[in-house]
Coordinates of C-alpha atoms in Angstrom, one line a residue:
Chain A
M890 CA 0.0 -0.1 0.0
T891 CA 2.7 2.4 0.9
T892 CA 4.6 3.6 -2.0
G893 CA 3.7 7.0 -0.8
D894 CA 5.9 9.8 0.5
R895 CA 8.5 9.2 2.7
A896 CA 8.2 10.1 6.3
W897 CA 10.1 13.6 7.2
V898 CA 10.6 15.7 10.3
Q899 CA 12.0 19.5 10.5
S900 CA 12.6 21.6 13.0
E901 CA 12.4 25.4 13.2
R902 CA 13.7 27.8 15.5
L903 CA 11.1 30.1 17.1
P904 CA 12.1 33.2 19.0
K905 CA 11.0 31.0 21.9
G906 CA 11.4 27.4 21.7
V907 CA 11.5 25.1 18.8
R908 CA 8.7 23.9 16.4
L909 CA 8.7 20.1 15.2
I910 CA 6.9 19.7 12.0
F911 CA 6.1 16.0 10.9
G912 CA 4.9 15.2 7.7
G913 CA 4.6 12.3 5.1
D914 CA 3.8 8.7 5.8
W915 CA 4.4 8.0 9.4
T916 CA 3.7 4.2 9.1
T917 CA 5.7 1.1 10.4
T918 CA 7.7 0.9 7.4
E919 CA 8.6 4.4 6.9
I920 CA 9.6 5.6 10.2
V921 CA 12.7 3.4 10.7
P922 CA 15.3 6.3 10.0
L923 CA 13.3 8.9 11.8
D924 CA 13.8 6.6 15.2
A925 CA 17.5 7.9 15.6
Q926 CA 16.4 11.6 14.1
L927 CA 13.9 12.0 16.9
H928 CA 16.0 11.1 19.7
K929 CA 18.7 13.6 18.6
L930 CA 16.0 16.3 18.2
V931 CA 15.0 15.8 21.9
E932 CA 18.1 16.0 23.2
E933 CA 19.2 19.2 21.5
S934 CA 15.9 21.2 21.8
S935 CA 15.0 23.5 24.6
G936 CA 12.3 25.7 25.6
P937 CA 8.6 25.4 24.9
I938 CA 8.1 22.9 21.7
E939 CA 5.4 23.0 19.0
I940 CA 4.6 19.8 17.1
D941 CA 3.2 20.3 13.9
G942 CA 1.8 17.3 12.5
S943 CA -0.8 19.1 9.9
E944 CA 1.5 17.7 7.1
L945 CA 1.2 14.1 7.9
K946 CA -0.3 12.0 5.2
S947 CA -0.8 8.9 6.5
L948 CA -0.5 7.7 10.5
D949 CA -0.2 4.5 11.8
S950 CA 0.0 3.1 15.6
A951 CA 3.5 2.9 15.4
G952 CA 3.8 6.5 14.0
A953 CA 1.7 7.9 16.4
W954 CA 3.7 6.2 19.0
L955 CA 6.9 7.9 17.9
I956 CA 4.9 11.4 18.1
L957 CA 4.0 10.5 21.7
R958 CA 7.2 9.3 22.3
T959 CA 8.9 12.2 21.3
K960 CA 6.1 14.1 23.1
R961 CA 6.9 12.6 26.5
Q962 CA 10.8 12.7 26.1
M963 CA 10.5 16.4 25.7
E964 CA 8.3 16.5 28.7
E965 CA 10.3 14.4 31.1
Q966 CA 13.5 17.1 30.2
G967 CA 11.3 20.0 31.2
N968 CA 10.5 21.6 27.9
K969 CA 6.7 22.2 27.7
V970 CA 4.9 21.0 24.7
T971 CA 2.6 23.7 23.7
S972 CA 0.9 22.7 21.1
L973 CA 0.3 19.3 19.2
T974 CA -1.7 19.5 15.9
L975 CA -2.5 16.8 13.8
P976 CA -5.1 16.1 10.9
D977 CA -8.2 15.0 12.5
D978 CA -8.4 11.8 11.2
Y979 CA -5.9 10.5 13.4
L980 CA -6.9 12.5 16.8
P981 CA -8.9 9.6 18.1
M982 CA -6.0 7.2 17.8
I983 CA -3.6 9.2 19.5
E984 CA -5.4 10.1 22.3
I985 CA -6.3 6.1 22.7
I986 CA -2.7 5.5 22.9
E987 CA -1.8 8.2 25.3
R988 CA -4.7 7.4 27.4
D989 CA -4.1 3.6 27.9
H990 CA -0.3 3.2 27.0
N991 CA 1.9 3.8 30.0
A992 CA 3.5 0.8 30.0
P993 CA 7.6 0.5 29.8
P994 CA 9.0 -0.9 26.2
V995 CA 9.2 -5.0 26.5
K996 CA 12.3 -6.4 28.0
I997 CA 14.1 -8.6 25.7
P998 CA 16.8 -10.3 27.5
P999 CA 20.1 -11.2 25.5
R1000 CA 20.3 -14.3 24.3
R1001 CA 23.7 -15.3 25.4
T1002 CA 26.1 -13.6 28.2
I1003 CA 29.1 -15.0 30.3
T1004 CA 26.6 -15.0 33.3
K1005 CA 24.1 -16.8 31.4
Y1006 CA 26.5 -19.3 30.4
L1007 CA 27.6 -19.9 33.8
A1008 CA 24.0 -19.7 34.8
D1009 CA 23.2 -22.5 32.2
V1010 CA 26.1 -24.7 33.9
G1011 CA 24.5 -24.4 36.8
E1012 CA 21.0 -25.3 35.9
Y1013 CA 22.3 -28.2 33.7
T1014 CA 24.2 -29.7 36.5
L1015 CA 21.1 -29.3 38.7
E1016 CA 18.7 -30.6 35.8
L1017 CA 21.3 -33.5 35.5
L1018 CA 21.1 -34.6 39.3
V1019 CA 17.0 -34.0 39.2
Q1020 CA 16.8 -36.1 35.9
G1021 CA 18.9 -38.9 37.4
R1022 CA 16.4 -39.2 40.4
A1023 CA 13.3 -39.3 38.3
M1024 CA 15.1 -41.8 36.1
L1025 CA 15.5 -43.8 39.3
G1026 CA 12.1 -43.5 40.1
F1027 CA 10.5 -44.3 36.9
L1028 CA 12.8 -47.4 37.1
G1029 CA 11.4 -48.3 40.1
R1030 CA 8.0 -47.8 39.2
V1031 CA 8.5 -49.7 35.7
T1032 CA 10.0 -52.8 37.5
V1033 CA 7.3 -52.6 39.8
E1034 CA 4.3 -52.6 37.3
A1035 CA 6.4 -55.4 35.3
V1036 CA 6.4 -57.8 38.1
Q1037 CA 2.6 -56.9 38.6
A1038 CA 1.5 -57.1 35.2
I1039 CA 3.2 -60.7 34.8
L1040 CA 2.3 -62.0 38.1
R1041 CA -1.1 -60.7 39.0
P1042 CA -2.6 -59.5 35.3
T1043 CA -5.3 -57.0 36.2
R1044 CA -6.1 -56.6 32.4
E1045 CA -5.1 -59.0 29.4
I1046 CA -1.6 -58.0 27.8
P1047 CA -2.2 -55.7 25.0
W1048 CA -1.0 -58.1 22.3
P1049 CA -1.7 -56.2 19.3
A1050 CA 0.3 -53.1 20.6
F1051 CA 2.9 -55.8 21.8
I1052 CA 3.3 -57.7 18.4
R1053 CA 3.5 -54.5 16.7
Q1054 CA 6.5 -53.4 18.5
I1055 CA 8.3 -56.2 18.0
E1056 CA 7.6 -55.9 14.2
E1057 CA 8.7 -52.3 14.3
T1058 CA 11.5 -52.7 16.6
G1059 CA 12.8 -56.2 15.5
L1060 CA 11.7 -57.3 11.9
N1061 CA 11.9 -53.7 10.5
A1062 CA 15.4 -53.0 11.9
M1063 CA 16.7 -56.0 10.3
P1064 CA 17.7 -54.5 6.9
I1065 CA 20.0 -51.9 8.7
V1066 CA 21.1 -53.9 11.3
G1067 CA 22.1 -56.6 9.1
L1068 CA 23.9 -54.3 6.6
L1069 CA 26.0 -52.6 9.2
S1070 CA 27.0 -55.6 10.8
F1071 CA 28.1 -57.0 7.7
L1072 CA 30.6 -54.2 6.7
I1073 CA 32.0 -54.3 10.5
G1074 CA 32.9 -57.7 9.6
I1075 CA 34.5 -56.9 6.8
V1076 CA 36.2 -53.9 8.3
I1077 CA 37.6 -56.0 11.3
A1078 CA 38.9 -58.8 9.0
Y1079 CA 40.5 -56.3 7.0
Q1080 CA 42.4 -54.5 9.6
G1081 CA 43.4 -57.6 11.6
A1082 CA 44.3 -59.3 8.6
D1083 CA 46.7 -56.4 7.4
Q1084 CA 48.3 -56.3 11.1
L1085 CA 48.4 -60.2 11.7
R1086 CA 50.1 -60.7 8.3
R1087 CA 53.4 -59.2 9.6
F1088 CA 53.6 -62.0 12.0
G1089 CA 52.5 -64.7 9.8
A1090 CA 49.5 -65.1 11.8
E1091 CA 46.9 -64.3 9.2
L1092 CA 45.0 -67.4 10.5
F1093 CA 44.2 -65.9 13.9
T1094 CA 42.4 -63.0 11.9
I1095 CA 39.3 -65.4 12.3
N1096 CA 39.8 -65.7 16.1
L1097 CA 39.8 -62.1 16.3
L1098 CA 36.9 -61.3 14.3
G1099 CA 34.8 -64.3 16.1
V1100 CA 35.9 -63.1 19.5
S1101 CA 35.7 -59.5 19.0
M1102 CA 32.0 -59.8 17.0
L1103 CA 30.4 -62.2 19.4
R1104 CA 31.7 -60.7 22.8
E1105 CA 31.6 -57.0 22.0
I1106 CA 30.9 -55.4 18.6
G1107 CA 27.8 -57.2 17.7
G1108 CA 25.8 -56.6 20.8
L1109 CA 27.3 -52.9 20.9
M1110 CA 26.6 -51.9 17.6
T1111 CA 23.2 -53.5 17.4
A1112 CA 22.4 -51.9 20.9
I1113 CA 23.5 -48.6 19.6
I1114 CA 21.7 -48.7 16.3
V1115 CA 18.3 -49.8 17.7
A1116 CA 19.1 -46.9 20.5
G1117 CA 19.0 -44.4 17.4
R1118 CA 16.2 -46.0 15.6
S1119 CA 13.8 -47.3 18.2
G1120 CA 14.5 -45.5 21.5
S1121 CA 14.3 -42.0 19.7
A1122 CA 10.6 -43.4 18.0
F1123 CA 9.4 -44.4 21.7
T1124 CA 10.3 -40.7 22.7
A1125 CA 8.6 -39.1 19.4
Q1126 CA 5.6 -41.1 20.0
I1127 CA 5.1 -40.6 23.6
G1128 CA 5.8 -37.3 23.5
T1129 CA 3.4 -36.7 20.6
M1130 CA 0.6 -38.3 22.5
K1131 CA 1.6 -36.4 25.5
V1132 CA 1.4 -32.6 23.5
N1133 CA -2.1 -33.9 21.9
Q1134 CA -3.1 -34.1 25.7
E1135 CA -3.8 -38.3 24.9
I1136 CA -1.6 -38.9 28.3
D1137 CA -4.0 -36.6 30.2
A1138 CA -7.2 -38.4 28.5
M1139 CA -5.8 -41.8 29.2
Q1140 CA -5.3 -40.5 32.9
T1141 CA -8.7 -39.4 33.5
I1142 CA -10.2 -42.2 32.2
G1143 CA -8.3 -44.6 34.4
I1144 CA -5.8 -45.9 32.3
N1145 CA -2.5 -46.9 33.8
T1146 CA -0.3 -45.2 31.0
V1147 CA 3.2 -47.2 32.2
E1148 CA 1.0 -50.6 31.7
V1149 CA -0.1 -49.2 28.4
L1150 CA 2.8 -47.3 26.9
V1151 CA 6.0 -48.8 28.5
L1152 CA 5.4 -52.2 29.2
P1153 CA 4.6 -53.4 25.8
R1154 CA 7.7 -51.3 24.5
V1155 CA 9.8 -52.3 27.2
L1156 CA 9.1 -56.1 27.0
A1157 CA 8.9 -56.0 23.3
L1158 CA 12.8 -54.4 23.0
M1159 CA 13.9 -56.8 25.4
I1160 CA 12.6 -59.6 23.0
T1161 CA 14.1 -58.1 19.9
L1162 CA 17.1 -56.6 21.0
P1163 CA 18.9 -60.3 21.8
L1164 CA 17.4 -61.7 18.6
L1165 CA 18.8 -58.6 16.6
T1166 CA 21.9 -59.2 18.4
F1167 CA 22.4 -62.8 17.2
Y1168 CA 21.6 -61.9 13.9
A1169 CA 24.3 -58.9 13.7
D1170 CA 26.9 -61.8 15.1
V1171 CA 26.1 -63.8 12.1
M1172 CA 25.9 -61.3 9.5
G1173 CA 29.2 -59.9 10.8
L1174 CA 30.9 -63.5 10.7
I1175 CA 29.6 -63.8 7.2
G1176 CA 31.2 -60.2 6.2
G1177 CA 34.3 -61.4 7.9
A1178 CA 34.4 -64.6 5.8
V1179 CA 33.8 -62.7 2.7
M1180 CA 36.8 -60.3 3.3
V1181 CA 39.0 -63.4 5.0
Y1182 CA 38.3 -65.4 1.4
F1183 CA 39.1 -62.1 -1.2
D1184 CA 41.8 -60.9 1.3
L1185 CA 43.9 -64.0 2.6
G1186 CA 42.3 -66.7 0.5
F1187 CA 40.9 -68.8 3.4
T1188 CA 37.9 -70.8 2.2
A1189 CA 34.7 -71.7 4.2
P1190 CA 35.9 -74.9 5.6
I1191 CA 39.0 -73.4 6.9
Y1192 CA 37.1 -70.1 8.1
L1193 CA 34.9 -72.6 10.0
R1194 CA 37.3 -75.0 11.2
Q1195 CA 39.4 -71.7 12.7
L1196 CA 36.4 -70.3 14.2
E1197 CA 35.1 -73.5 15.8
S1198 CA 38.4 -73.6 17.7
A1199 CA 38.7 -69.8 18.7
I1200 CA 34.9 -69.6 20.2
T1201 CA 32.9 -71.5 22.6
P1202 CA 29.6 -71.4 23.2
N1203 CA 30.4 -69.1 26.3
T1204 CA 31.9 -66.3 23.6
L1205 CA 28.3 -66.1 22.3
W1206 CA 26.7 -66.0 25.6
V1207 CA 28.8 -63.5 27.1
G1208 CA 27.8 -61.0 24.1
M1209 CA 24.1 -62.4 24.4
I1210 CA 23.5 -61.9 28.0
K1211 CA 23.9 -58.2 27.8
A1212 CA 21.2 -57.2 24.8
P1213 CA 18.3 -57.8 27.3
F1214 CA 20.0 -55.1 29.5
F1215 CA 21.0 -53.0 26.8
A1216 CA 16.8 -53.1 25.6
F1217 CA 15.6 -52.3 29.0
L1218 CA 18.0 -49.2 29.2
I1219 CA 17.0 -48.0 25.6
A1220 CA 13.4 -48.4 26.3
L1221 CA 13.4 -47.0 29.6
V1222 CA 15.3 -44.0 28.4
G1223 CA 12.9 -43.8 25.3
C1224 CA 9.9 -44.1 27.3
F1225 CA 11.0 -41.7 30.0
E1226 CA 12.0 -39.1 28.1
G1227 CA 8.8 -39.4 26.0
L1228 CA 6.9 -38.9 29.0
R1229 CA 8.8 -35.7 29.9
V1230 CA 7.7 -33.9 27.0
K1231 CA 6.4 -30.5 27.6
S1232 CA 3.1 -29.4 25.9
N1233 CA 5.0 -27.9 23.0
A1234 CA 6.1 -29.5 19.4
E1235 CA 9.9 -28.1 20.1
S1236 CA 10.3 -30.3 23.5
V1237 CA 9.4 -33.4 21.8
G1238 CA 12.5 -32.7 19.4
Q1239 CA 14.5 -31.8 22.1
Q1240 CA 13.6 -34.9 24.4
T1241 CA 14.2 -37.3 21.6
T1242 CA 17.7 -35.9 21.3
R1243 CA 18.2 -36.5 24.6
A1244 CA 16.7 -40.2 24.6
V1245 CA 19.3 -41.3 22.1
V1246 CA 22.4 -39.2 23.7
E1247 CA 21.3 -40.7 27.3
S1248 CA 20.8 -44.5 26.2
I1249 CA 23.9 -44.6 24.0
F1250 CA 25.5 -43.1 26.9
L1251 CA 24.3 -45.7 29.4
V1252 CA 24.6 -48.4 26.9
I1253 CA 28.7 -47.8 26.7
V1254 CA 28.7 -47.4 30.2
F1255 CA 27.0 -50.8 31.1
D1256 CA 29.2 -52.4 28.4
A1257 CA 32.3 -51.3 30.3
F1258 CA 30.8 -52.5 33.4
F1259 CA 30.0 -56.0 32.1
S1260 CA 33.4 -56.1 30.9
V1261 CA 34.9 -55.3 34.1
M1262 CA 32.5 -57.8 36.0
F1263 CA 33.6 -60.6 33.5
S1264 CA 37.2 -60.1 33.9
I1265 CA 36.8 -60.3 37.6
L1266 CA 34.7 -63.7 37.5
G1267 CA 37.5 -64.7 34.6
I1268 CA 34.8 -65.5 31.9
Chain B
M247 CA -4.4 3.9 4.7
G248 CA -2.6 5.5 1.7
D249 CA -3.5 4.5 -1.7
E250 CA -6.6 7.0 -2.3
R251 CA -7.4 5.9 -5.7
P252 CA -11.1 6.4 -7.0
G253 CA -13.2 3.6 -6.7
S254 CA -10.7 1.9 -4.3
D255 CA -13.7 1.6 -1.4
I256 CA -13.4 -2.1 -2.1
A257 CA -11.0 -3.8 -0.1
I258 CA -11.5 -7.4 -1.4
K259 CA -13.1 -8.3 -4.5
V260 CA -13.7 -11.5 -5.3
R261 CA -15.0 -13.0 -8.7
G262 CA -16.1 -16.5 -10.1
L263 CA -14.3 -18.3 -7.4
V264 CA -14.2 -22.0 -7.7
N265 CA -12.6 -24.5 -5.2
R266 CA -12.7 -28.3 -6.1
F267 CA -11.2 -30.9 -4.0
G268 CA -11.6 -34.1 -6.1
D269 CA -15.3 -34.5 -6.8
V270 CA -16.3 -32.0 -4.2
L271 CA -17.2 -28.6 -5.1
V272 CA -16.5 -26.3 -2.3
H273 CA -17.0 -22.9 -4.3
D274 CA -19.1 -22.4 -7.2
H275 CA -18.4 -19.3 -9.0
L276 CA -18.4 -17.2 -6.1
D277 CA -18.4 -13.6 -5.8
L278 CA -17.9 -11.6 -2.8
D279 CA -17.1 -7.9 -1.9
V280 CA -15.6 -6.4 1.5
M281 CA -15.9 -2.8 1.5
R282 CA -13.2 -0.4 3.2
G283 CA -13.6 0.1 7.0
E284 CA -16.3 -2.8 7.3
V285 CA -16.7 -5.8 9.4
L286 CA -17.8 -8.9 7.5
G287 CA -19.0 -12.1 9.6
V288 CA -18.3 -15.1 7.7
V289 CA -20.5 -18.2 8.7
G290 CA -21.4 -21.4 7.0
G291 CA -21.8 -25.0 8.1
S292 CA -18.7 -27.2 8.6
G293 CA -17.2 -28.1 5.2
S294 CA -18.8 -25.2 3.3
G295 CA -15.6 -23.6 2.7
K296 CA -15.2 -20.8 4.8
S297 CA -11.9 -21.7 5.6
V298 CA -10.9 -22.6 2.1
L299 CA -12.3 -19.2 1.1
M300 CA -10.2 -17.3 3.9
R301 CA -6.9 -19.5 2.8
S302 CA -7.6 -18.5 -0.8
I303 CA -7.8 -14.7 0.1
I304 CA -4.6 -14.7 1.9
G305 CA -2.7 -16.8 -0.7
L306 CA -1.9 -20.3 1.5
H307 CA -4.5 -22.0 -1.0
E308 CA -4.5 -21.8 -4.8
P309 CA -8.2 -21.7 -6.0
N310 CA -9.4 -23.7 -9.5
E311 CA -10.7 -20.6 -10.8
G312 CA -11.5 -17.1 -10.5
S313 CA -9.9 -13.7 -9.7
I314 CA -9.2 -12.3 -6.0
E315 CA -8.2 -8.9 -5.5
V316 CA -7.0 -7.1 -2.5
F317 CA -6.8 -3.3 -2.2
G318 CA -7.1 -3.7 -6.4
E319 CA -4.1 -6.1 -6.5
E320 CA -4.7 -9.4 -8.1
I321 CA -3.4 -12.0 -5.4
R322 CA -3.4 -15.0 -7.6
N323 CA -0.5 -15.8 -10.1
R324 CA 2.2 -13.8 -8.2
D325 CA 5.5 -14.7 -7.6
A326 CA 6.7 -15.4 -4.0
K327 CA 8.2 -11.9 -3.9
E328 CA 5.3 -10.3 -5.0
L329 CA 3.0 -11.9 -2.7
R330 CA 5.3 -10.9 0.3
H331 CA 4.7 -7.7 -0.5
L332 CA 1.0 -7.6 -0.8
Q333 CA 0.7 -9.7 2.4
K334 CA 2.2 -6.7 4.5
N335 CA -1.6 -5.5 3.7
W336 CA -3.2 -7.9 6.0
G337 CA -2.6 -9.5 9.3
V338 CA -4.0 -12.7 10.2
L339 CA -5.1 -14.2 13.3
F340 CA -5.4 -18.2 13.3
Q341 CA -7.5 -19.8 15.1
E342 CA -5.4 -21.1 18.0
G343 CA -3.1 -17.9 17.7
A344 CA -0.4 -20.0 15.8
L345 CA 2.2 -18.3 18.0
F346 CA 5.9 -19.7 17.4
S347 CA 6.2 -21.5 20.5
S348 CA 10.1 -21.5 20.6
L349 CA 9.7 -17.3 20.6
T350 CA 8.4 -15.2 23.6
V351 CA 5.5 -13.1 23.2
A352 CA 7.6 -10.0 22.4
E353 CA 9.7 -11.7 20.0
N354 CA 6.2 -12.9 18.1
V355 CA 5.4 -9.7 17.8
Q356 CA 8.5 -8.4 16.6
V357 CA 8.7 -11.3 14.0
P358 CA 7.1 -9.1 11.4
L359 CA 8.7 -6.1 12.3
R360 CA 12.3 -7.7 11.8
E361 CA 11.1 -9.4 8.6
Y362 CA 9.7 -6.4 7.1
T363 CA 12.0 -3.6 8.3
D364 CA 15.2 -2.4 10.1
M365 CA 14.2 -1.0 13.1
S366 CA 16.6 -1.0 16.0
Q367 CA 15.8 -3.4 18.9
T368 CA 14.8 -0.5 21.2
L369 CA 12.3 0.7 19.0
M370 CA 10.7 -2.8 18.0
N371 CA 10.4 -3.4 21.9
E372 CA 8.8 0.0 22.5
I373 CA 6.2 -0.8 19.9
A374 CA 5.9 -4.4 20.9
S375 CA 5.0 -2.9 24.1
L376 CA 2.5 -0.7 22.6
K377 CA 0.5 -3.5 20.4
L378 CA 0.4 -5.8 23.8
D379 CA -0.9 -2.9 25.7
M380 CA -3.5 -2.3 22.5
V381 CA -4.7 -6.1 22.7
G382 CA -4.9 -5.6 26.6
L383 CA -2.0 -8.2 27.7
P384 CA -0.5 -7.4 30.9
E385 CA 3.1 -6.4 30.8
H386 CA 4.7 -9.6 32.6
A387 CA 2.9 -11.7 29.7
A388 CA 5.8 -10.2 27.0
A389 CA 8.2 -12.4 28.3
K390 CA 6.2 -15.3 28.6
Y391 CA 6.6 -18.5 26.2
P392 CA 3.2 -19.3 24.4
S393 CA 2.7 -22.6 26.4
E394 CA 2.7 -20.4 29.2
L395 CA -0.6 -18.4 28.3
S396 CA -4.0 -19.3 28.6
G397 CA -6.1 -19.8 25.2
G398 CA -7.6 -16.1 25.7
M399 CA -3.9 -14.9 26.2
K400 CA -2.7 -16.7 23.0
K401 CA -5.4 -15.0 21.2
R402 CA -4.4 -11.6 21.9
A403 CA -1.1 -12.5 21.5
G404 CA -1.9 -13.6 18.0
L405 CA -3.9 -10.5 17.5
A406 CA -1.0 -8.2 18.5
R407 CA 1.4 -10.0 16.3
A408 CA -1.2 -9.6 13.3
L409 CA -1.5 -5.8 14.1
A410 CA 2.5 -5.6 14.2
L411 CA 2.5 -3.9 10.9
D412 CA -0.8 -2.0 11.2
P413 CA -2.3 -3.4 8.1
P414 CA -5.4 -2.1 7.0
L415 CA -7.0 -5.4 6.5
L416 CA -7.2 -8.3 9.2
F417 CA -8.5 -11.9 8.8
L418 CA -9.7 -13.5 12.0
D419 CA -10.3 -17.2 12.1
E420 CA -13.0 -18.0 14.8
P421 CA -11.4 -15.5 16.9
T422 CA -13.9 -16.3 19.8
A423 CA -13.9 -20.1 19.5
G424 CA -12.8 -22.0 22.8
L425 CA -13.2 -18.7 24.9
D426 CA -15.4 -18.4 27.9
P427 CA -18.3 -16.1 27.3
I428 CA -16.9 -13.3 29.3
S429 CA -13.6 -13.5 27.6
A430 CA -15.5 -13.6 24.4
N431 CA -17.3 -10.6 25.1
Q432 CA -14.3 -8.8 25.7
F433 CA -12.4 -10.0 22.8
D434 CA -15.4 -9.0 20.7
E435 CA -15.2 -5.5 22.0
L436 CA -11.4 -5.3 22.1
V437 CA -11.7 -6.4 18.1
L438 CA -14.4 -3.7 17.8
D439 CA -12.2 -0.9 19.5
L440 CA -9.3 -1.9 17.5
Q441 CA -11.3 -1.7 14.2
K442 CA -12.7 1.8 15.2
S443 CA -9.4 3.4 16.3
L444 CA -7.5 2.1 13.6
G445 CA -9.8 2.0 10.9
L446 CA -9.6 -1.4 9.8
T447 CA -11.3 -4.0 7.4
L448 CA -12.3 -7.1 9.2
F449 CA -12.9 -10.4 7.6
M450 CA -14.1 -12.5 10.2
V451 CA -14.9 -16.2 10.0
T452 CA -17.0 -17.2 13.2
H453 CA -19.7 -19.4 14.4
D454 CA -20.6 -17.0 17.6
I455 CA -23.9 -15.4 16.8
D456 CA -23.2 -13.2 19.5
T457 CA -19.9 -12.0 18.3
L458 CA -21.9 -11.7 14.5
R459 CA -24.4 -9.3 16.2
A460 CA -22.1 -7.5 18.5
T461 CA -19.2 -6.5 15.7
T462 CA -20.1 -7.4 12.1
D463 CA -21.8 -4.6 9.6
R464 CA -22.4 -7.4 7.1
I465 CA -22.9 -11.1 7.1
A466 CA -21.8 -13.4 4.5
V467 CA -23.4 -17.1 4.9
L468 CA -21.7 -19.8 2.7
V469 CA -24.6 -22.2 1.6
D470 CA -24.8 -24.0 -1.6
Q471 CA -21.4 -23.4 -2.8
T472 CA -22.1 -19.7 -3.3
I473 CA -22.7 -16.8 -0.7
R474 CA -25.4 -15.0 0.6
I475 CA -24.9 -11.4 1.9
G476 CA -27.0 -9.5 4.5
T477 CA -27.1 -8.0 7.8
V478 CA -28.4 -10.0 10.8
K479 CA -31.8 -7.9 10.2
S480 CA -32.2 -9.0 6.7
L481 CA -31.0 -12.8 6.8
V482 CA -33.3 -14.0 9.8
H483 CA -36.1 -13.3 6.7
D484 CA -34.1 -15.5 4.1
K485 CA -36.0 -18.6 3.4
H486 CA -33.1 -21.0 3.0
P487 CA -33.6 -23.6 5.2
W488 CA -30.0 -23.7 6.8
I489 CA -30.0 -19.8 7.4
Q490 CA -33.5 -20.4 8.7
E491 CA -32.2 -22.8 11.4
Y492 CA -29.0 -21.0 12.1
F493 CA -30.9 -17.7 12.9
A494 CA -33.7 -19.3 14.4
G495 CA -32.2 -18.6 17.9
V496 CA -31.7 -14.9 17.1
R497 CA -35.1 -14.3 16.4
G498 CA -35.8 -16.0 19.4
R499 CA -33.9 -13.7 21.4
A500 CA -34.5 -10.5 19.3
A501 CA -38.1 -11.5 20.1
L502 CA -37.7 -11.1 23.9
A503 CA -35.6 -8.4 23.6

C-alpha cells in the first residue's frame, strides 16, 4: 500500500522554543530512519515545543507512538509541549494511545552472555541430578508394574500393541542392522589381516573376528543402532501423545499409562534386541568370511574350522547376555524422555535428542561395567 | 491507509471463485465484495468452505478458478516476492493463535517487524509493548512463552502479532472459539475498538452468533457453494433452510429483547 511519501521531520527555531514539523507517511515501514533522528532532536531542543503534524499524509499506531514518545521525552526533559496539531482523522488514535499506553518497552533478554553461560552450567548440573533421580524413580515404577503385570495381570496383555512393537523394533530393523554388521565384519577382518600378516599369523584374523564380533561388537553395534532407531521413536511417539493430551485423557479414564505405553515397548525390545544381536553376530561373521576369502584366500571350511577352535558357546553367551539389559535401558530411557515432553512441539525434538544421547551413553557405560565384571569372574 | 485511488472503497473483490477437492465442489463461481472499513462476518456449516475461502484470499490456497483482488491488486499467480509485498497489507489471526512456540510473546510480535523493516531493537521493544497494550495483555506476559499462556491470552498475543505492521486489513479465524463467554465478549469489544481506532477492515470467520451481532456490519453466509450476504436483520427473513435454522435462535432472542 505504501509506496507514498517518505516520512520526514523538520525543526524550526522560534523566538521562544522550537517547532517540530512532521510530514509524509508515518507508517511502520517508513518511520525507521526517524527513530534516531527524533532521539537527537529531543536532546538538542530546549524551551517550549510546538509539534506540528498537519502535513502528515498517513499515520499508523507505530507512527503515533513515535510522536507520543517524542512528546513524552520532551516533557521529561522539562520542555513544555505547548501544542500538538494533527489532522483530525488521526486524533482519536493518538488520544487512545496516550490515554492507555503507559507501559515501558518490553524487555528482551540478551540471548547469550557470560553470566547466562555460568547460570546454564549450574542449571544443567542441577537438571542432571534431578533427572537422574526421576529416572531412578521411573525405573522403580516400571519394575514394580512389570512384576505386577506378569504375576497378577489385572487386564489382558495388549497383544496387538506388543506384536506391533516387536515388528517395528525387530523385523523392520533387520535390513539396517544386517547391512551394518556385515560391513563391520569386513572392516575388522581387513584391519586384523593387515596387522597379523606381519607376524605370519593371518589365520588368527578369524579368532579376532569371532571373539570381538560375538563378545562385543555385535551387541554394542546393535544396541547403538536400535537406540537411534527405536529409542528415539519411543520418545517421539509418547511425546506426541503427550502434546495431543492423549496421556492426560488416558489418566482421566483411569488407564495406567506405564502399563499401556511403557511395558509393551520395554518387553518387546527385550525380546527383539537379543534376536537382533544374534542376527548381527551372524551377519558380521559372514562379512568377515567374505573379506578373509578375498584378502587371505581362506575358504569356508578353513574359516569354520578355525572359528570352531577360537570360540566356545560362552563367547556367544557373554555377548548375548548383555542384550536384554541394553534393551531395557534403551526402552526405559526412550519412554521416560517421552513422558517428560512438555506441551509444545519443540520439546518433542529436544527430548528425542536427549533420549538417544542418554541411551547410547548408558549402553556404553553398562558395556564397560559388564567387561569389568566378566574379567573379575574370569569369563 | 494511503492508496486513495478512485473506486478503491472495495478492500477485497472476489469474482467467479471455484474451489474443488477431487469431486467435491466447495465454491461454485462465488462472488464477494468486502468494503473498506467494514466488519464482515463469514458463517456456514462445517465443510462449507469458510476456511478455504479465507485461505484462498490470503494466498495459502490456490483456487481452481476465479480472481481475487485485495486493495485492487490481484492475488493469484504472483511470484513469492510480489506476494510477500502484498501480504504486508493484511494480518491474520489463526484459530489457536499460531504463535511461534520457541519465541516469547514479545519476540512473536516483533517477527513481522524484523522481517519487513530494519528497526532498532529498542524501537521494536517499544512497539511490541504498544501492541501488547493495545490488545490488553499485561506487561508480564511479554516475556512468557506461548505454552505458558491461557487460550484467551494466546489469541490476544496472536492479534498483537497480526497488528504488528498496522495492516489495513485483518483476517480473524474463529476469534472467539474456545473462549468463555466473558472472555469472548471482551475479545469482541477489543476487536471492535481496534477496528474503530485503526480504521481496519475485518474479515471474520465465526460461528459465534453473539460475536456476529455485536461486531459485524454485514454477514456472508456460505450455502450451496456460493454466498448470501446481508445483515442480521435481513438474513433472519431468508428462506434458505440452513440460514433459517442458524438464525432461529437469534430471532427468538430478538423477540424476547
